[in-house]
PDB file of C-alpha atoms and ligand atoms in Angstrom:
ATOM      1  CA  UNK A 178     -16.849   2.143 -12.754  1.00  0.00           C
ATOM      2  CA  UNK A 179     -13.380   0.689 -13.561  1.00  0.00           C
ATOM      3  CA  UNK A 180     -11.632   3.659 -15.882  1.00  0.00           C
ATOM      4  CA  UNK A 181      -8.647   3.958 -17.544  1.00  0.00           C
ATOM      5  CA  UNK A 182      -7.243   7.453 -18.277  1.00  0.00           C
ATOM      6  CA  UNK A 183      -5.162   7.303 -21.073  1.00  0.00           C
ATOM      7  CA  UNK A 184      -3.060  10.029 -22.596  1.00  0.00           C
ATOM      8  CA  UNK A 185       0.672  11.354 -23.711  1.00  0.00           C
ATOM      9  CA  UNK A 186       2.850  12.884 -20.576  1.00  0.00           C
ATOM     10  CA  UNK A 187       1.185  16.446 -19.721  1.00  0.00           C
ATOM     11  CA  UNK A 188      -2.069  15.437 -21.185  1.00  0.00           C
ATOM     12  CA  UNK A 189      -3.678  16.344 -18.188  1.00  0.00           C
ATOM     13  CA  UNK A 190      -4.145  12.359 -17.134  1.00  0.00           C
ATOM     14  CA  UNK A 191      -3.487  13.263 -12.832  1.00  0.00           C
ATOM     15  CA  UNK A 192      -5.761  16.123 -13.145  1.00  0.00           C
ATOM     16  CA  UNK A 193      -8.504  14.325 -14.659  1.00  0.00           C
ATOM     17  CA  UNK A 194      -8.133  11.489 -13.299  1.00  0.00           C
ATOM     18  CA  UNK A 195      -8.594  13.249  -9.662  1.00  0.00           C
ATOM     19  CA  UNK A 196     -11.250  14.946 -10.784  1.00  0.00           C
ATOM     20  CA  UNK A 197     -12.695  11.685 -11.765  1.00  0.00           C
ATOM     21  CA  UNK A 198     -11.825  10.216  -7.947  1.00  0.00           C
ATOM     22  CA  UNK A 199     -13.675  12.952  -6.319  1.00  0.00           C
ATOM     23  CA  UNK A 200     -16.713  12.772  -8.752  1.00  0.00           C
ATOM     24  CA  UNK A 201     -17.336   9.060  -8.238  1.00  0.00           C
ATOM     25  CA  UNK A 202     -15.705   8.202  -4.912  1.00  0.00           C
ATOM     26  CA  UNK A 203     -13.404   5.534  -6.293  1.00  0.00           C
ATOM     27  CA  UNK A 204      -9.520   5.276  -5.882  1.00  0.00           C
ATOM     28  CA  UNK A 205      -6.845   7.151  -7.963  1.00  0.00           C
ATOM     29  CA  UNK A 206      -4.698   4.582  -9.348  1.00  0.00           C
ATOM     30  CA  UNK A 207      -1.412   6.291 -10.567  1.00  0.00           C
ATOM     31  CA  UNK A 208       1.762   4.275 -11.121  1.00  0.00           C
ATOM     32  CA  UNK A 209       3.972   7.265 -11.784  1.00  0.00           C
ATOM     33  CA  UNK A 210       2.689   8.456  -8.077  1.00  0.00           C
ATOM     34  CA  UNK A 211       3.328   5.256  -6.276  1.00  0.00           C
ATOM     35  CA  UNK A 212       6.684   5.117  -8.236  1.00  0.00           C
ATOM     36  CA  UNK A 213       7.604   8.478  -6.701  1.00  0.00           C
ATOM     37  CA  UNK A 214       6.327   7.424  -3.572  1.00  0.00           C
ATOM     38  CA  UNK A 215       8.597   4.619  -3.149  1.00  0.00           C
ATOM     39  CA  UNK A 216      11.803   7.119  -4.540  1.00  0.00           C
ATOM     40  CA  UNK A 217      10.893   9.367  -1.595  1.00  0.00           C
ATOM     41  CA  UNK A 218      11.055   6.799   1.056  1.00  0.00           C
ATOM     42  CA  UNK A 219      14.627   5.053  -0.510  1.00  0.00           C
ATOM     43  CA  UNK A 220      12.970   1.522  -1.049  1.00  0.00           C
ATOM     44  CA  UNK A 221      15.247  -0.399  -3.037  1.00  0.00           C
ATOM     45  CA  UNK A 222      12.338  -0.125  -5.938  1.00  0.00           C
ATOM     46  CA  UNK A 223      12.666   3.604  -5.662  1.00  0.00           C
ATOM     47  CA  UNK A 224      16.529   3.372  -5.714  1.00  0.00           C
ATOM     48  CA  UNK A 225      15.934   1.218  -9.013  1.00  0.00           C
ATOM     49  CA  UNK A 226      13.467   3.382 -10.214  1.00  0.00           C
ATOM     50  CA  UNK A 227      14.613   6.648  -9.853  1.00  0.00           C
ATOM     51  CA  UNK A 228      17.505   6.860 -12.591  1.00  0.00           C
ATOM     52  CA  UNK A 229      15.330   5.111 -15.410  1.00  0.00           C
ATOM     53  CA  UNK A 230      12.496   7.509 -14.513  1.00  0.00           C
ATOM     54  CA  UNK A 231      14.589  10.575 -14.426  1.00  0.00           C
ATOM     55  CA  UNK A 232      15.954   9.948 -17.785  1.00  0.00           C
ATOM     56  CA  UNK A 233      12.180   9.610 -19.072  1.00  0.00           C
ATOM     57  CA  UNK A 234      12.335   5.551 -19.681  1.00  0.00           C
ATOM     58  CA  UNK A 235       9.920   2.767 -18.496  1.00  0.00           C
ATOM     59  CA  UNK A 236      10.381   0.881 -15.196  1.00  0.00           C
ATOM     60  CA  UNK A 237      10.270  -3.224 -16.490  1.00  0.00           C
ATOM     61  CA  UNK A 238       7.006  -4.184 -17.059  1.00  0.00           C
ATOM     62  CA  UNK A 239       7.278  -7.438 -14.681  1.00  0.00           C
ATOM     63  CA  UNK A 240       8.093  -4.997 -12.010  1.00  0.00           C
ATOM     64  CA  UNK A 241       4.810  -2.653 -12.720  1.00  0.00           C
ATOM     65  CA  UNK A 242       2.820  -5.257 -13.606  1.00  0.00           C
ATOM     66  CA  UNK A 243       3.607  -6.943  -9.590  1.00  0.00           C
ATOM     67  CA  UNK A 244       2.904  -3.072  -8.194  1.00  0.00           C
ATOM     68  CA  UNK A 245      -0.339  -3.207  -9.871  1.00  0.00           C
ATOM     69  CA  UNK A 246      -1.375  -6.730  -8.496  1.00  0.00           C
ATOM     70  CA  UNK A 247      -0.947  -5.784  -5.344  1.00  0.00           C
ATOM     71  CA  UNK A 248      -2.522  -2.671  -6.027  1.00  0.00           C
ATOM     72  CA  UNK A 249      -5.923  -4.241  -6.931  1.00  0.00           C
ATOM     73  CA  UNK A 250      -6.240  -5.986  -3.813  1.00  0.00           C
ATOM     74  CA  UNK A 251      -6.244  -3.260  -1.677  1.00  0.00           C
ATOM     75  CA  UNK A 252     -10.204  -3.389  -0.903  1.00  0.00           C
ATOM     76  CA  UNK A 253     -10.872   0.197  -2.034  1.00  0.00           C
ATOM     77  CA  UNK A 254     -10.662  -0.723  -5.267  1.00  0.00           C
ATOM     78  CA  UNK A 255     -13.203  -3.115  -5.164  1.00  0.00           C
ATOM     79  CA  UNK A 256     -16.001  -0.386  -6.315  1.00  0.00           C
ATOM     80  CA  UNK A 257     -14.075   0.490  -9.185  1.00  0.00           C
ATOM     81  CA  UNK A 258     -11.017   2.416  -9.965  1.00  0.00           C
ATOM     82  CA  UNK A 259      -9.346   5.102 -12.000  1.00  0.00           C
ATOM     83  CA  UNK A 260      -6.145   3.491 -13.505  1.00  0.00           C
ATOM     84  CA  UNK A 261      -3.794   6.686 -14.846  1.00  0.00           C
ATOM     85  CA  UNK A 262      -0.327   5.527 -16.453  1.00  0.00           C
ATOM     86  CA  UNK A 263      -0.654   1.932 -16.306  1.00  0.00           C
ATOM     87  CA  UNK A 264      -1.005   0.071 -19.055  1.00  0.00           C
ATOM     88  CA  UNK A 265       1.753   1.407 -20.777  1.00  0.00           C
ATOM     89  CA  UNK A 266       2.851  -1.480 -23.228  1.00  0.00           C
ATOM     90  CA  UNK A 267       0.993  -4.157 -24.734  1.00  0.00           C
ATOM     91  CA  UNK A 268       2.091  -6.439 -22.145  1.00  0.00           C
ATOM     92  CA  UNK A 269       1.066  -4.795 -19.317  1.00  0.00           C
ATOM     93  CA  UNK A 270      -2.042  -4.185 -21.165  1.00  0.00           C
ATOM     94  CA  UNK A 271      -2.815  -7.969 -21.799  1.00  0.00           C
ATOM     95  CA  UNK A 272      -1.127  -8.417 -18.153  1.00  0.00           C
ATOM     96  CA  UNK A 273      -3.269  -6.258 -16.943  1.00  0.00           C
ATOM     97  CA  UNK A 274      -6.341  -7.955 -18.821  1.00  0.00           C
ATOM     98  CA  UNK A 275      -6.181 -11.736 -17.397  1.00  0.00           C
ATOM     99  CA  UNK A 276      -5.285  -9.730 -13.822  1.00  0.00           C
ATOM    100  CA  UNK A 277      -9.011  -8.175 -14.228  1.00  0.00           C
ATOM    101  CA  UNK A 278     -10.725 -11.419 -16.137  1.00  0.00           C
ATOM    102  CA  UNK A 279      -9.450 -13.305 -12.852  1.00  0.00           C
ATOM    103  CA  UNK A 280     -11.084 -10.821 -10.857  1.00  0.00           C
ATOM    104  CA  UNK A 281     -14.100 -10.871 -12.356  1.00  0.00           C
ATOM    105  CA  UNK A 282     -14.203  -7.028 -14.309  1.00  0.00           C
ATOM    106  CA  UNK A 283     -13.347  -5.396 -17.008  1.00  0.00           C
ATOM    107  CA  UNK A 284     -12.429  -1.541 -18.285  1.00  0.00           C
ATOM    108  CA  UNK A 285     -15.852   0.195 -18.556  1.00  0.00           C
ATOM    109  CA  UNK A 286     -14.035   2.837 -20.601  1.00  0.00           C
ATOM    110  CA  UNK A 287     -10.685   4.271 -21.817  1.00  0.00           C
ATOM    111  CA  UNK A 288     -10.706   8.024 -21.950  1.00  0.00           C
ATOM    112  CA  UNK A 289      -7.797   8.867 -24.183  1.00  0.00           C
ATOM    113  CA  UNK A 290      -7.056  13.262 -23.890  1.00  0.00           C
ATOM    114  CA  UNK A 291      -6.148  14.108 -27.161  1.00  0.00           C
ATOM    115  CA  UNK A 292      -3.384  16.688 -26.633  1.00  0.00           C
ATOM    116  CA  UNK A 293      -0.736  18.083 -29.382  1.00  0.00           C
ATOM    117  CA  UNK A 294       2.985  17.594 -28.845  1.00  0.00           C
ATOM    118  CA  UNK A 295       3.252  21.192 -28.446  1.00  0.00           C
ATOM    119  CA  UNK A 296       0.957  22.022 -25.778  1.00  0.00           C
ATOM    120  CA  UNK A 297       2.416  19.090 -23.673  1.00  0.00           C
ATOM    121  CA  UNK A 298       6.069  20.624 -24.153  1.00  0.00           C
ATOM    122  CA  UNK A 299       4.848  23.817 -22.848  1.00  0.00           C
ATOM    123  CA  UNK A 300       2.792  22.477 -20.064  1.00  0.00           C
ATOM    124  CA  UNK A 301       5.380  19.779 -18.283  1.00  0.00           C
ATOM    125  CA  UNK A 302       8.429  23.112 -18.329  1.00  0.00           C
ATOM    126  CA  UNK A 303       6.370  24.944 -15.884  1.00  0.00           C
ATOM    127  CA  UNK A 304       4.773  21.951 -13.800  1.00  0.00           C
ATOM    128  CA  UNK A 305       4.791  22.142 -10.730  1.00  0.00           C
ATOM    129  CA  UNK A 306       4.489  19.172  -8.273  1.00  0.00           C
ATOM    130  CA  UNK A 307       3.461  18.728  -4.210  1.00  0.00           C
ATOM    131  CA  UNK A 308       6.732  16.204  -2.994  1.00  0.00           C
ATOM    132  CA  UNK A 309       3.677  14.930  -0.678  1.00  0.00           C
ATOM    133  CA  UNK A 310       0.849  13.826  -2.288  1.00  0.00           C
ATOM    134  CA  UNK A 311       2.587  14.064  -5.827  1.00  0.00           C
ATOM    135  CA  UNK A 312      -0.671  16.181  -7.529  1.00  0.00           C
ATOM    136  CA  UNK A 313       0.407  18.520  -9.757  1.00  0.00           C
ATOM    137  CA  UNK A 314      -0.380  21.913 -10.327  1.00  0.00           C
ATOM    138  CA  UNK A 315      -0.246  24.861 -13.342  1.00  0.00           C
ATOM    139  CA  UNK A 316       3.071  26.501 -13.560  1.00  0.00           C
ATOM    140  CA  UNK A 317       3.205  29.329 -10.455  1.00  0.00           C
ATOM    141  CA  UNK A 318       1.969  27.539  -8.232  1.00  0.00           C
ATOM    142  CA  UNK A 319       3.809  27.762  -5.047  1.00  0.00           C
ATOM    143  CA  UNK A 320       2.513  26.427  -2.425  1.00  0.00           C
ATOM    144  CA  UNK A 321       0.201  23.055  -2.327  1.00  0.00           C
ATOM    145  CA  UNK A 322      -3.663  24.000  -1.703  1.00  0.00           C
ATOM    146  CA  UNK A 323      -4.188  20.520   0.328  1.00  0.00           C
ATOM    147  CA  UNK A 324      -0.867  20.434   2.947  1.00  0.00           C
ATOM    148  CA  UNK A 325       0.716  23.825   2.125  1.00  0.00           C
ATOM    149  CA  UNK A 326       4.009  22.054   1.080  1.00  0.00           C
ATOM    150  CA  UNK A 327       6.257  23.960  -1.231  1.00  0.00           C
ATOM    151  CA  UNK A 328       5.917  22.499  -4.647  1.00  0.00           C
ATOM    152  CA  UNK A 329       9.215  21.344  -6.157  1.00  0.00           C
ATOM    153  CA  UNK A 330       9.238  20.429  -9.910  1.00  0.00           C
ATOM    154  CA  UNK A 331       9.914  16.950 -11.455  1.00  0.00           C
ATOM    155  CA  UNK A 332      13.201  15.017 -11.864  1.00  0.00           C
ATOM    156  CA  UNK A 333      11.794  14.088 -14.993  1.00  0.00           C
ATOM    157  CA  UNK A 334      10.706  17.660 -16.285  1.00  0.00           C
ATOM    158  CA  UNK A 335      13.947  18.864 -18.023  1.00  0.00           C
ATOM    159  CA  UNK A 336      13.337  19.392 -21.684  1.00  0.00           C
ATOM    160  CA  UNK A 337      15.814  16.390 -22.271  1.00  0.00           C
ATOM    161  CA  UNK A 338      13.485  14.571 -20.441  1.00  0.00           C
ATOM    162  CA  UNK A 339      10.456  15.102 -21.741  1.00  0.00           C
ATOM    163  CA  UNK A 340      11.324  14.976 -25.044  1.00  0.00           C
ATOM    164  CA  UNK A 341      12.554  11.293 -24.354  1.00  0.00           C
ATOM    165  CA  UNK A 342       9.077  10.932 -22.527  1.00  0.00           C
ATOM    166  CA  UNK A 343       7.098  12.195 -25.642  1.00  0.00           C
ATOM    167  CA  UNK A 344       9.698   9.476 -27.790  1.00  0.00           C
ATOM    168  CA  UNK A 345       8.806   6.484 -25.437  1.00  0.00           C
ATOM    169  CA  UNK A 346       4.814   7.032 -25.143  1.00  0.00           C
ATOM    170  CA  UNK A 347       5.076   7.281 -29.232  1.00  0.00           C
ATOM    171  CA  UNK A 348       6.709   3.835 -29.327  1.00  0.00           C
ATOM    172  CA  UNK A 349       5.559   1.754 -26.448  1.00  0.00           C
ATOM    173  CA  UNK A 350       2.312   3.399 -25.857  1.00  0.00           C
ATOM    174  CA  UNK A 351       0.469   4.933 -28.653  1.00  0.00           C
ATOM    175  CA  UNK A 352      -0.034   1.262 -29.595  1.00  0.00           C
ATOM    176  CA  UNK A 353      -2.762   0.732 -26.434  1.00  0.00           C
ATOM    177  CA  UNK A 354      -4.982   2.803 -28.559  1.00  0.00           C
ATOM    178  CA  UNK A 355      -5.506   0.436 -31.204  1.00  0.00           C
ATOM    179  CA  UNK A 356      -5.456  -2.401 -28.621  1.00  0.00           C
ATOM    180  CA  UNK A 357      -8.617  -0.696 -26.885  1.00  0.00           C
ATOM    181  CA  UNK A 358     -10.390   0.771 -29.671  1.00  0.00           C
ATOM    182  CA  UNK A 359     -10.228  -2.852 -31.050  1.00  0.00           C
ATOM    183  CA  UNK A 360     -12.273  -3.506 -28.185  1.00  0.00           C
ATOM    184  CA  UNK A 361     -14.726  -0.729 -28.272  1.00  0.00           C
ATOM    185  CA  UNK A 362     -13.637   1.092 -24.996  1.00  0.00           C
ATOM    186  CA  UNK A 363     -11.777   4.275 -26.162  1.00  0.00           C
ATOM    187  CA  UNK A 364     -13.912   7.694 -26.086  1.00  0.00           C
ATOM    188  CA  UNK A 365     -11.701  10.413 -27.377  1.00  0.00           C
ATOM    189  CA  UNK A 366     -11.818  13.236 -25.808  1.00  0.00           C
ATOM    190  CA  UNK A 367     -10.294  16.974 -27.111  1.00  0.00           C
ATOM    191  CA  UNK A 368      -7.538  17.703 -24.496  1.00  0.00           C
ATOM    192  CA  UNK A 369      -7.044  21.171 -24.419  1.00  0.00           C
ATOM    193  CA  UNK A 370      -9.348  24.246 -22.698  1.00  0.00           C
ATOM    194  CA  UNK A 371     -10.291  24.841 -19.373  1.00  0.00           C
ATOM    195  CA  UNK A 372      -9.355  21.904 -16.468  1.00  0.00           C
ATOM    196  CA  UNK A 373     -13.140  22.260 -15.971  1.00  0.00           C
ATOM    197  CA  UNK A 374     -14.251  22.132 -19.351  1.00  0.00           C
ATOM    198  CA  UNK A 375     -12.302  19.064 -20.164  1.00  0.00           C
ATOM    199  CA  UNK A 376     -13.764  17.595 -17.333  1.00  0.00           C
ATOM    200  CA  UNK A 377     -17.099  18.343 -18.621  1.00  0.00           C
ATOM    201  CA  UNK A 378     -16.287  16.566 -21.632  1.00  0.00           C
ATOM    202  CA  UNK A 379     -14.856  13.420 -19.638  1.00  0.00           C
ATOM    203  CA  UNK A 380     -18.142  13.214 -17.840  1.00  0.00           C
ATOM    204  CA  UNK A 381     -20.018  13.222 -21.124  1.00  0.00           C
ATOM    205  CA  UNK A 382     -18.104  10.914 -22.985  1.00  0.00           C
ATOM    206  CA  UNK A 383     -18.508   8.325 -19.623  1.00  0.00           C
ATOM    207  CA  UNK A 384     -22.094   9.066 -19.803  1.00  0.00           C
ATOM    208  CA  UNK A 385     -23.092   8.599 -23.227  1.00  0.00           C
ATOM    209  CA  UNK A 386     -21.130   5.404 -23.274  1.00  0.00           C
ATOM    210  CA  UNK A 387     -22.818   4.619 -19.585  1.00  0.00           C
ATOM    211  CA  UNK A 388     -26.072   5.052 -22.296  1.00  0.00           C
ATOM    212  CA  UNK A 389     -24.825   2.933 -24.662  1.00  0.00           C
ATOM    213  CA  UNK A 390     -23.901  -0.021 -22.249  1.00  0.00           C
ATOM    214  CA  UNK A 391     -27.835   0.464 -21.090  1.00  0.00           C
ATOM    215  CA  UNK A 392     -29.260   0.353 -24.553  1.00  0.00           C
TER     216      UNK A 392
HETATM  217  P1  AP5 B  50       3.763   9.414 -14.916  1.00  0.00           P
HETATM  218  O1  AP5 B  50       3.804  10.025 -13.577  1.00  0.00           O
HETATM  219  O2  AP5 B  50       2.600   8.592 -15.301  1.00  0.00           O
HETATM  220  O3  AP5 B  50       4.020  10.572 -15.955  1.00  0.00           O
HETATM  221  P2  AP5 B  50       3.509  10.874 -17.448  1.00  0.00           P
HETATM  222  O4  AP5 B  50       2.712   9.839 -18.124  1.00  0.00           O
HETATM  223  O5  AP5 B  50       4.744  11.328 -18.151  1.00  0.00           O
HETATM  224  O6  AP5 B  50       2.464  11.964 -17.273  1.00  0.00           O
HETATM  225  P3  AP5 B  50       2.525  13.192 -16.342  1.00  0.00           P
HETATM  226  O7  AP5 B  50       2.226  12.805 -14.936  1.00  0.00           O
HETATM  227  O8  AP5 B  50       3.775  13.965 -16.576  1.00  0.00           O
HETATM  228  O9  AP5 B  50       1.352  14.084 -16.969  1.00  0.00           O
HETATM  229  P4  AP5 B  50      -0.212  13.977 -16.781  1.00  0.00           P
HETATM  230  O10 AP5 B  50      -0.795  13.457 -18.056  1.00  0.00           O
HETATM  231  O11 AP5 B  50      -0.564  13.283 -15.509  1.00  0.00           O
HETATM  232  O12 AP5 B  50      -0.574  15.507 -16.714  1.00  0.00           O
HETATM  233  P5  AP5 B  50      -0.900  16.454 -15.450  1.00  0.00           P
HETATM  234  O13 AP5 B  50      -2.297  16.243 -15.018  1.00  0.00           O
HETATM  235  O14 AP5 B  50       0.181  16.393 -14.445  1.00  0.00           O
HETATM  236  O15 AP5 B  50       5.046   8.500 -15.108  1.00  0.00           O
HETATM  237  C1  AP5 B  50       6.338   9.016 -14.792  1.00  0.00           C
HETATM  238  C2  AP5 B  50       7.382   7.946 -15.038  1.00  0.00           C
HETATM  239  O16 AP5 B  50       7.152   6.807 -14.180  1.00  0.00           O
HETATM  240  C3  AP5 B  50       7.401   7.350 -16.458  1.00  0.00           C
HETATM  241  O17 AP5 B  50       8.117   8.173 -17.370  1.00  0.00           O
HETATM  242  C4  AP5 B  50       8.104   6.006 -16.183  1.00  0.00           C
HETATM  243  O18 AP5 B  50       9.475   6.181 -15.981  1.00  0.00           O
HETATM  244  C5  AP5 B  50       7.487   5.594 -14.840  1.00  0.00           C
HETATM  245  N1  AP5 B  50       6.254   4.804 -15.012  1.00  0.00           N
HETATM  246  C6  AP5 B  50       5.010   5.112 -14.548  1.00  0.00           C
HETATM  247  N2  AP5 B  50       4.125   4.191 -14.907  1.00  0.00           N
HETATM  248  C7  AP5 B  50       4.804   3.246 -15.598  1.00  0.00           C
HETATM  249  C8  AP5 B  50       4.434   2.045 -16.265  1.00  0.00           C
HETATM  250  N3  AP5 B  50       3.148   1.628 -16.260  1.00  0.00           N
HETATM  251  N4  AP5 B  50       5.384   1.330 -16.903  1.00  0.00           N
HETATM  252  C9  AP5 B  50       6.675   1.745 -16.899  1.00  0.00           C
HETATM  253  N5  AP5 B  50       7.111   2.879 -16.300  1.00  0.00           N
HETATM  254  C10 AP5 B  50       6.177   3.624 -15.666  1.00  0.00           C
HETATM  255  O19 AP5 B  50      -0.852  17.878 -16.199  1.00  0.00           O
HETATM  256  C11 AP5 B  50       0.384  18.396 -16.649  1.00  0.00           C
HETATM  257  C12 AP5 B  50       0.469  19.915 -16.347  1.00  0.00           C
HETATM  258  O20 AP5 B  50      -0.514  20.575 -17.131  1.00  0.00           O
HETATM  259  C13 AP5 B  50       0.148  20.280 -14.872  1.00  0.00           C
HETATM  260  O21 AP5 B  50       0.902  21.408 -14.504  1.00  0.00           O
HETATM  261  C14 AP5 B  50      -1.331  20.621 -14.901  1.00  0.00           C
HETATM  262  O22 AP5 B  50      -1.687  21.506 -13.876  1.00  0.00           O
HETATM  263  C15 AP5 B  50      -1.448  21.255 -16.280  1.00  0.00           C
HETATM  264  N6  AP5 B  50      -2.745  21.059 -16.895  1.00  0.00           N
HETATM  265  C16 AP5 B  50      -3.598  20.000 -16.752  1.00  0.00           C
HETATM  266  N7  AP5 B  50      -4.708  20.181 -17.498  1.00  0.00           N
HETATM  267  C17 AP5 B  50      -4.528  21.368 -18.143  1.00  0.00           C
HETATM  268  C18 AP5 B  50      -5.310  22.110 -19.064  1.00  0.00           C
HETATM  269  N8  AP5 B  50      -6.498  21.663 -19.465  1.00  0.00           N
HETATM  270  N9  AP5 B  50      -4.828  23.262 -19.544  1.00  0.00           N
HETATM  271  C19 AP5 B  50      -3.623  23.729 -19.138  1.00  0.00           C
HETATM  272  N10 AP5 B  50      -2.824  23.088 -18.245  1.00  0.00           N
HETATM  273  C20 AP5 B  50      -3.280  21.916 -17.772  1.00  0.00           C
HETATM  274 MG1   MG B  51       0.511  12.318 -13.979  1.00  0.00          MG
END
């Protein structure tokens, strides 16, 4: 199952999408995680990184579209993957495409949360985020549940932030959704409830269009 999880910032995309890792046993692919990662340890791509992230831009796509090459031939992702932040422009996306057709695979699916600008404001102020692992977790939250860390909150969590987020995914990214419902792969799915009950709905949509791929 090779999934893309696809969805404005606070959409719920990391949640899912580890929901999605424990529920089918294939890798969480998250570029804003390995981006943080590599700000953490002082690489020079997280020295680059850091300032264009904290101000709520995109990293060059030459430069993600390299992380994600590599990324792919890690071994574990061999049974499939869940892909969460990248593609982000068309280029990636059609970067991303030949890097797949080359491989042999394809998207089974893009699961697009459907979230309102709103709810996303309210949810990214009171994030909080484990400075280990990078998972995220509801606003109070102190401690992390895996390696007890104490959660910290996002560089890129200021309201002057994420309002620049919310700007960029409207311009460079809203546009993926035509590019993948032009290919049949986007199940929409209603972004707001329960963690639980969106996953319900994620499962669903993957399994009625596991039906459809059958039929
Ligand atoms: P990235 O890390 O991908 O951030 P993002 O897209 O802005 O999305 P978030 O991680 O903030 O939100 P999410 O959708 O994962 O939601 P979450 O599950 O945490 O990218 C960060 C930066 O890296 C980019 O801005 C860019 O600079 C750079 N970057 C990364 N990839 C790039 C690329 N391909 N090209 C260029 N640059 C790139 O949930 C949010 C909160 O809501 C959490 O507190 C969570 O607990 C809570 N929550 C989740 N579900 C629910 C629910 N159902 N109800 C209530 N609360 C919920
Ligand atoms: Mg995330």
């Amino acid at each position: 199952m090779n999934l893309l999880i696809y969805g404005p910032p606070g959409s719920g995309k990391g949640t899912q999408a580890e929901l999605l890792h424990q529920s089918f046993d294939i890798p969480h692919i998250a570029t804003g995680d390995i981006l943080r990662g590599e700000v953490a340890a002082g690489t020079p791509l997280g020295l680059k990184a850091r300032p264009i992230m904290a101000a709520g831009s995109y990293v060059p796509d030459d430069i993600m579209i390299g992380i994600i090459r590599n990324r792919l031939q890690q071994g574990d992702s061999q049974k499939g993957f869940v892909m969460d932040g990248f593609p982000r422009t068309i280029p990636q996306a059609e970067a991303l495409d030949s890097l797949l057709d080359k491989l042999g695979r394809r998207f089974d699916r893009v699961v697009y949360l459907n979230v309102e600008t709103h709810e996303l404001v309210r949810r990214l102020a009171g994030r909080m985020t484990c400075p280990i692992d990078q998972k995220t977790y509801p606003p109070g939250t102190e401690k992390c549940p895996v390696d007890g860390a104490s959660l910290i909150q996002r560089e890129d969590d200021t309201p002057e932030a994420v309002k620049k987020r919310i700007e960029v995914y409207l311009e460079k990214t809203l546009p993926l959704l035509d590019y993948y419902r032009r290919q049949g792969l986007v199940s929409e799915v209603e972004g707001v409830g329960t963690i639980d009950e969106i996953h319900k709905r994620v499962q669903t949509a993957l399994g009625q269009s596991a039906d459809v791929a059958k039929s």
